[in-house]
Coordinates of N, CA and C in Angstrom, one line a residue:
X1 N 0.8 -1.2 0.0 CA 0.0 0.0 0.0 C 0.9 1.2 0.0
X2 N 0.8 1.8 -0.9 CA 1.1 3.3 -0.7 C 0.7 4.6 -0.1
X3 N 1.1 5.4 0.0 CA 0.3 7.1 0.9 C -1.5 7.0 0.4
X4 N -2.1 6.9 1.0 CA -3.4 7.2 0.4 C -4.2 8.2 1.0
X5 N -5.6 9.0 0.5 CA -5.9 10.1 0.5 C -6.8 9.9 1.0
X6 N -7.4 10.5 2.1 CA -8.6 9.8 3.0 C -9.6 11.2 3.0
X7 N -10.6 11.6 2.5 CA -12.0 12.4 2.2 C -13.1 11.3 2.5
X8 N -13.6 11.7 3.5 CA -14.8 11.1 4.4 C -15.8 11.2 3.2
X9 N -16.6 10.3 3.0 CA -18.1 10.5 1.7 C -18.5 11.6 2.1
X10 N -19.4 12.1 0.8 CA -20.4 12.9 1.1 C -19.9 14.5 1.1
X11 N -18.0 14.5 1.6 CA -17.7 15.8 2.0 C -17.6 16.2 0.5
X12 N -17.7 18.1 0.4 CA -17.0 18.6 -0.7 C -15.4 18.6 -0.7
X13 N -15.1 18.9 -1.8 CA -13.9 18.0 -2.4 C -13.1 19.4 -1.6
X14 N -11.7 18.9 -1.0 CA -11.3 19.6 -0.7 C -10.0 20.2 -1.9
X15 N -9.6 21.9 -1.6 CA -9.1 22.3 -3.0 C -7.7 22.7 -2.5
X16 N -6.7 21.8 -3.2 CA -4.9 22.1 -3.0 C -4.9 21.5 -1.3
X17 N -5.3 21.0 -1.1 CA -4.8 20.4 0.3 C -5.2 19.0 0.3
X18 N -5.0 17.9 1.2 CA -5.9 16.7 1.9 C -6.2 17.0 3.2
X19 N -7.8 16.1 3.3 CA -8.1 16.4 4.2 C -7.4 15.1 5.7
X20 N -7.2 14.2 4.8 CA -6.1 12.9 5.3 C -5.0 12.5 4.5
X21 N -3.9 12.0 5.1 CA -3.0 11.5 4.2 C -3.2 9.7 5.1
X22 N -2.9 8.8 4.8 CA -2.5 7.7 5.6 C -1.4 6.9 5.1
X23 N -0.1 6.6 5.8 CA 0.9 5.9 5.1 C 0.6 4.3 5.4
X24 N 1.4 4.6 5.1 CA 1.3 2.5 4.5 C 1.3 1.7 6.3
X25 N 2.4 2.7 6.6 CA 2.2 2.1 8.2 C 1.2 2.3 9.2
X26 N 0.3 2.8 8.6 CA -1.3 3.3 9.4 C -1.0 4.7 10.2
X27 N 0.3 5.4 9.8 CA 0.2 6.6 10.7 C -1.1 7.5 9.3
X28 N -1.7 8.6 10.1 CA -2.7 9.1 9.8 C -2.8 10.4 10.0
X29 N -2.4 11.3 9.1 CA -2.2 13.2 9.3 C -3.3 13.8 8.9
X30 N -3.8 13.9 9.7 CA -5.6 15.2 8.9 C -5.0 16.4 9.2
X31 N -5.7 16.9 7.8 CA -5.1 18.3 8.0 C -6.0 19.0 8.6
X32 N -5.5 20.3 9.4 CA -6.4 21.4 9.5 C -8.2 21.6 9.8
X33 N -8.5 21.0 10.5 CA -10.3 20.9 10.7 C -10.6 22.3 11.3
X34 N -11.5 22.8 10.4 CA -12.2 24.1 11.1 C -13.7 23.7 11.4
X35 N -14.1 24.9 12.0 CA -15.7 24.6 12.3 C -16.9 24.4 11.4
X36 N -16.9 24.4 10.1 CA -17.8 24.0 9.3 C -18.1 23.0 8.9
X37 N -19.2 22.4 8.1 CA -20.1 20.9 7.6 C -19.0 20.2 6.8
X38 N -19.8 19.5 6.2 CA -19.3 18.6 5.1 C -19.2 19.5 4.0
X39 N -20.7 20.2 3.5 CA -20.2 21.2 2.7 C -19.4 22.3 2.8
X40 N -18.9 22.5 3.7 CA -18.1 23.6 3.7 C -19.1 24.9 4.1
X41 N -19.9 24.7 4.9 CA -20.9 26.1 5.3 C -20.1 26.2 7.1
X42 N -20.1 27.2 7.7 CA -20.4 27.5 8.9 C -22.0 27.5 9.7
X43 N -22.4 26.6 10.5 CA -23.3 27.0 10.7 C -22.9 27.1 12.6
X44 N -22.5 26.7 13.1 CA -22.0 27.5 14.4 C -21.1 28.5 13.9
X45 N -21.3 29.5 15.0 CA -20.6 30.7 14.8 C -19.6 31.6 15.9
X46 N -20.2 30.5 16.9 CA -19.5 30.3 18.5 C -18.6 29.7 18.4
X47 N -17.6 29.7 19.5 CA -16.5 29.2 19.4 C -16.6 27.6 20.3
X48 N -17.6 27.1 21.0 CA -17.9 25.9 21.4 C -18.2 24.8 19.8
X49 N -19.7 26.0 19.4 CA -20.1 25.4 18.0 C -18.8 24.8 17.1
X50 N -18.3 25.5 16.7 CA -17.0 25.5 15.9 C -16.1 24.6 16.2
X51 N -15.5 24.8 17.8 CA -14.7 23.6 17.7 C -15.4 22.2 18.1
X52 N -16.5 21.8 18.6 CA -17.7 20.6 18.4 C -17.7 20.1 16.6
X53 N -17.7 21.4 15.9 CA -17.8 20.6 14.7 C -16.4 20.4 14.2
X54 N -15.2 21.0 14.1 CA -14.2 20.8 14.0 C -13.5 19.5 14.4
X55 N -13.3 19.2 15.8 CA -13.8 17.4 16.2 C -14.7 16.6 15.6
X56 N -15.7 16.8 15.3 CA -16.3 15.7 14.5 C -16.1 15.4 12.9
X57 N -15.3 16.8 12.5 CA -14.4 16.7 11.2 C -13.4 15.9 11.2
X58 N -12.6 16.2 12.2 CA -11.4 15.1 12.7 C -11.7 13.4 12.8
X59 N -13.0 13.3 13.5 CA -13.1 11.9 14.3 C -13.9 11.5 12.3
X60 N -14.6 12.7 11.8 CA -15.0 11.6 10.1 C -13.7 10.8 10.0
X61 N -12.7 11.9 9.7 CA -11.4 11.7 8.7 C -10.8 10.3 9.6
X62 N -10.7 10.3 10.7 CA -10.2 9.2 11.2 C -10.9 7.6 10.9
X63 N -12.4 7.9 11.0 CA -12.9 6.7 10.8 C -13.0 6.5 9.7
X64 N -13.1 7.5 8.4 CA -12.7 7.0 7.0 C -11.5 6.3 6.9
X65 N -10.5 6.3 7.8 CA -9.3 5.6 7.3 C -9.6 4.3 8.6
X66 N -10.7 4.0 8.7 CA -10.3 2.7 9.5 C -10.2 2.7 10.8
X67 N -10.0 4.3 11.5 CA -9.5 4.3 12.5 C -10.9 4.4 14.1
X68 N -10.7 4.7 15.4 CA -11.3 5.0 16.1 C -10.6 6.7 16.8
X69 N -11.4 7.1 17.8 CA -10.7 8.4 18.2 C -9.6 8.0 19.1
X70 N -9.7 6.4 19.6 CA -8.7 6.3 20.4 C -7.5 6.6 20.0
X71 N -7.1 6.2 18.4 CA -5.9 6.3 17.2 C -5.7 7.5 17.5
X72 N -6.6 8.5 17.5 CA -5.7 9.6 17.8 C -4.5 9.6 18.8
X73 N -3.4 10.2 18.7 CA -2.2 10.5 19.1 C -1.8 11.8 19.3
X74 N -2.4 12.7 18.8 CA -1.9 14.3 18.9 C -2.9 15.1 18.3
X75 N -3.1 15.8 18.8 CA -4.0 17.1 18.5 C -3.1 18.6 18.6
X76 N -3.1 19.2 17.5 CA -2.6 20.9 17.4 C -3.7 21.6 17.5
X77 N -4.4 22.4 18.1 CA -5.2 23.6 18.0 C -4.8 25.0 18.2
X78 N -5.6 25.7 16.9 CA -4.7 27.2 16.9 C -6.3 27.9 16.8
X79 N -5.8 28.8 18.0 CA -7.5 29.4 18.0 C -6.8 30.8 18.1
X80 N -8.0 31.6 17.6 CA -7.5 32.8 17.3 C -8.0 33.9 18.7
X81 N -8.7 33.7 19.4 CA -9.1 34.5 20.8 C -8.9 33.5 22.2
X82 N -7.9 33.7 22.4 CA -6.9 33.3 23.8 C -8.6 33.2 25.1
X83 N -9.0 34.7 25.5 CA -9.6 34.9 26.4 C -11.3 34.6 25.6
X84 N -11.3 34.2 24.9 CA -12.2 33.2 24.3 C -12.8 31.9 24.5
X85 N -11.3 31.2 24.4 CA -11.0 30.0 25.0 C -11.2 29.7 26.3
X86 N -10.4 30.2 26.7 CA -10.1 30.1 28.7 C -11.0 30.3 29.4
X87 N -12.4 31.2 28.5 CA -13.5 31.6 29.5 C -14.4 30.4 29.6
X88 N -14.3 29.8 28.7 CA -15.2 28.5 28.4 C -14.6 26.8 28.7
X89 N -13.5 27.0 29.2 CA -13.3 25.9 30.0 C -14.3 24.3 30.1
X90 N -15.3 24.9 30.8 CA -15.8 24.0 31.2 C -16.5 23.2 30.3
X91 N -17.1 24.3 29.1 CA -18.1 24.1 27.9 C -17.2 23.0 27.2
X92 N -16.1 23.6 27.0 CA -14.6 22.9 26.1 C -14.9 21.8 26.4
X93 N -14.6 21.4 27.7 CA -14.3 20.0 27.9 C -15.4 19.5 27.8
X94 N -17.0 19.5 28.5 CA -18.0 18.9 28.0 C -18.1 18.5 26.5
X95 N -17.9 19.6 25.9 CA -17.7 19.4 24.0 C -16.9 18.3 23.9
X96 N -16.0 18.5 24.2 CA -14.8 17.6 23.8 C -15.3 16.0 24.4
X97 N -15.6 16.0 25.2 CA -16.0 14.5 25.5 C -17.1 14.3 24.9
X98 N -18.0 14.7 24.6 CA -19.4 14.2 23.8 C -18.5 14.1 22.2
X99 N -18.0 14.5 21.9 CA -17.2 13.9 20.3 C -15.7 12.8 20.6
X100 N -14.9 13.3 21.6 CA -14.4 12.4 21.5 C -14.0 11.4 22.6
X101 N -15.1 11.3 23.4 CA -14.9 10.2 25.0 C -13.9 11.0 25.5
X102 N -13.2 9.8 26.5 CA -12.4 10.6 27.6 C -11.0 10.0 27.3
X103 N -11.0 9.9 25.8 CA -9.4 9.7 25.3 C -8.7 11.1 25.2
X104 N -7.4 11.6 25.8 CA -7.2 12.6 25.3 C -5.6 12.4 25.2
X105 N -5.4 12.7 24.1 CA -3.9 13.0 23.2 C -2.7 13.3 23.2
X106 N -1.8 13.6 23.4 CA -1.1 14.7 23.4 C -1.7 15.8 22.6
X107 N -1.4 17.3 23.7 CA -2.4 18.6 22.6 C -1.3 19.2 22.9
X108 N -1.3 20.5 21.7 CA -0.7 21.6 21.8 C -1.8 22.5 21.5
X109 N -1.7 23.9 21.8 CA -3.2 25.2 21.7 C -1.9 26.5 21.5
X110 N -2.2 26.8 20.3 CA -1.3 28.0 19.7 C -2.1 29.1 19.5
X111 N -2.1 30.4 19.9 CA -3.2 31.7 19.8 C -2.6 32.3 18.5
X112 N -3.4 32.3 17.4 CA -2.9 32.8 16.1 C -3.3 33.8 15.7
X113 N -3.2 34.9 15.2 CA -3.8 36.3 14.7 C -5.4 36.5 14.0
X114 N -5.3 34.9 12.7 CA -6.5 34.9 12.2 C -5.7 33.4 11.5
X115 N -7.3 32.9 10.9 CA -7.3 31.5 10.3 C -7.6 32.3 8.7
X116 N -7.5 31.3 7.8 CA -7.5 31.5 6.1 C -9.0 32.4 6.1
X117 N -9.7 30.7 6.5 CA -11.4 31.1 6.8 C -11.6 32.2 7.7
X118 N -12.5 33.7 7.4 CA -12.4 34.5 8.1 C -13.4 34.8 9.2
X119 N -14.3 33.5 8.8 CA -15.0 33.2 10.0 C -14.5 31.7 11.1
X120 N -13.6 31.5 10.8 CA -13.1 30.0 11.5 C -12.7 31.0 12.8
X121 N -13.1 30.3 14.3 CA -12.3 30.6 15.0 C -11.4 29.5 16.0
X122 N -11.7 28.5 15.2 CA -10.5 27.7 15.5 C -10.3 26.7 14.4
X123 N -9.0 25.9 14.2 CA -8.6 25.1 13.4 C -8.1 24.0 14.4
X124 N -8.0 22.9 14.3 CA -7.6 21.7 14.8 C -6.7 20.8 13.4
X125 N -5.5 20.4 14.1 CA -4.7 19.2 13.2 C -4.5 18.1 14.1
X126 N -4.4 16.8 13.3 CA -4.3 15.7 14.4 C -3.4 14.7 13.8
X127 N -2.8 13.9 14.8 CA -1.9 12.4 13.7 C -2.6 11.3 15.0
X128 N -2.9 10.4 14.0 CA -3.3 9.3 14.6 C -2.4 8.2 13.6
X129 N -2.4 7.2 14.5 CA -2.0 5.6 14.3 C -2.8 4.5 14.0
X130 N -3.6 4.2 13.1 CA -4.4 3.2 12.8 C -3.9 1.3 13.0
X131 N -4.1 0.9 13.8 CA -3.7 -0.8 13.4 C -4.4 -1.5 12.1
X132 N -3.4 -2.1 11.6 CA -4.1 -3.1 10.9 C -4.8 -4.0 11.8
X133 N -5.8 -4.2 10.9 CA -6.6 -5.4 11.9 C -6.6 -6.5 10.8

């Protein structure tokens, strides 16, 4: 098996990027998840909304390749309002366990000026390990 390209069905086609890469060894790189659908609309506009859907962009791409959330291995998050974040604490973590149980990763959380999308207010990247079964 070679590098393969993992796009969950159903999503719009993503343009000059992947949305997964998976190597042969089952490591598994999703790129960049912001808070929008399959089609590419925002419909949260909150920063709970956003990163809830951003996670469940992540956990598609994972289970398109085979994988569970446990595979996750690392999460990068770059959100763009620091005192945004920190206020909501508790919401975060509630969110975060209803998409991804009570596995959690190695994270890093980077405060970035602005994302591409000028309504994203957060982006999430992740590498997960898939077993062959």
């Amino acid at each position: 098996m070679t590098h393969r390209i993992i796009q969950p069905e159903g999503w719009a086609p993503a343009k000059g990027y992947a949305n997964g890469m998976l190597s042969a060894d089952g490591h598994l790189f999703v790129g960049g998840q912001i808070g929008w659908t399959a089609n590419q609309t925002f419909e949260a506009h909150d920063f709970i909304g956003q990163m809830k859907q951003a996670l469940k962009n992540i956990r598609a791409v994972v289970e398109a390749a085979g994988g569970v959330p446990e595979d996750i291995m690392r999460l990068t998050w770059y959100v763009t309002d620091k005192a945004e974040y920190l206020a909501a604490q508790a919401e975060v973590g509630q969110a975060y366990r209803e998409v991804m149980g009570r596995h959690f990763p190695a994270m890093a959380m980077v405060v970035v000026a602005a994302l591409v999308e000028d309504e994203a207010k957060v982006e999430i990247e992740a590498t997960a390990v898939i077993s062959k079964k």
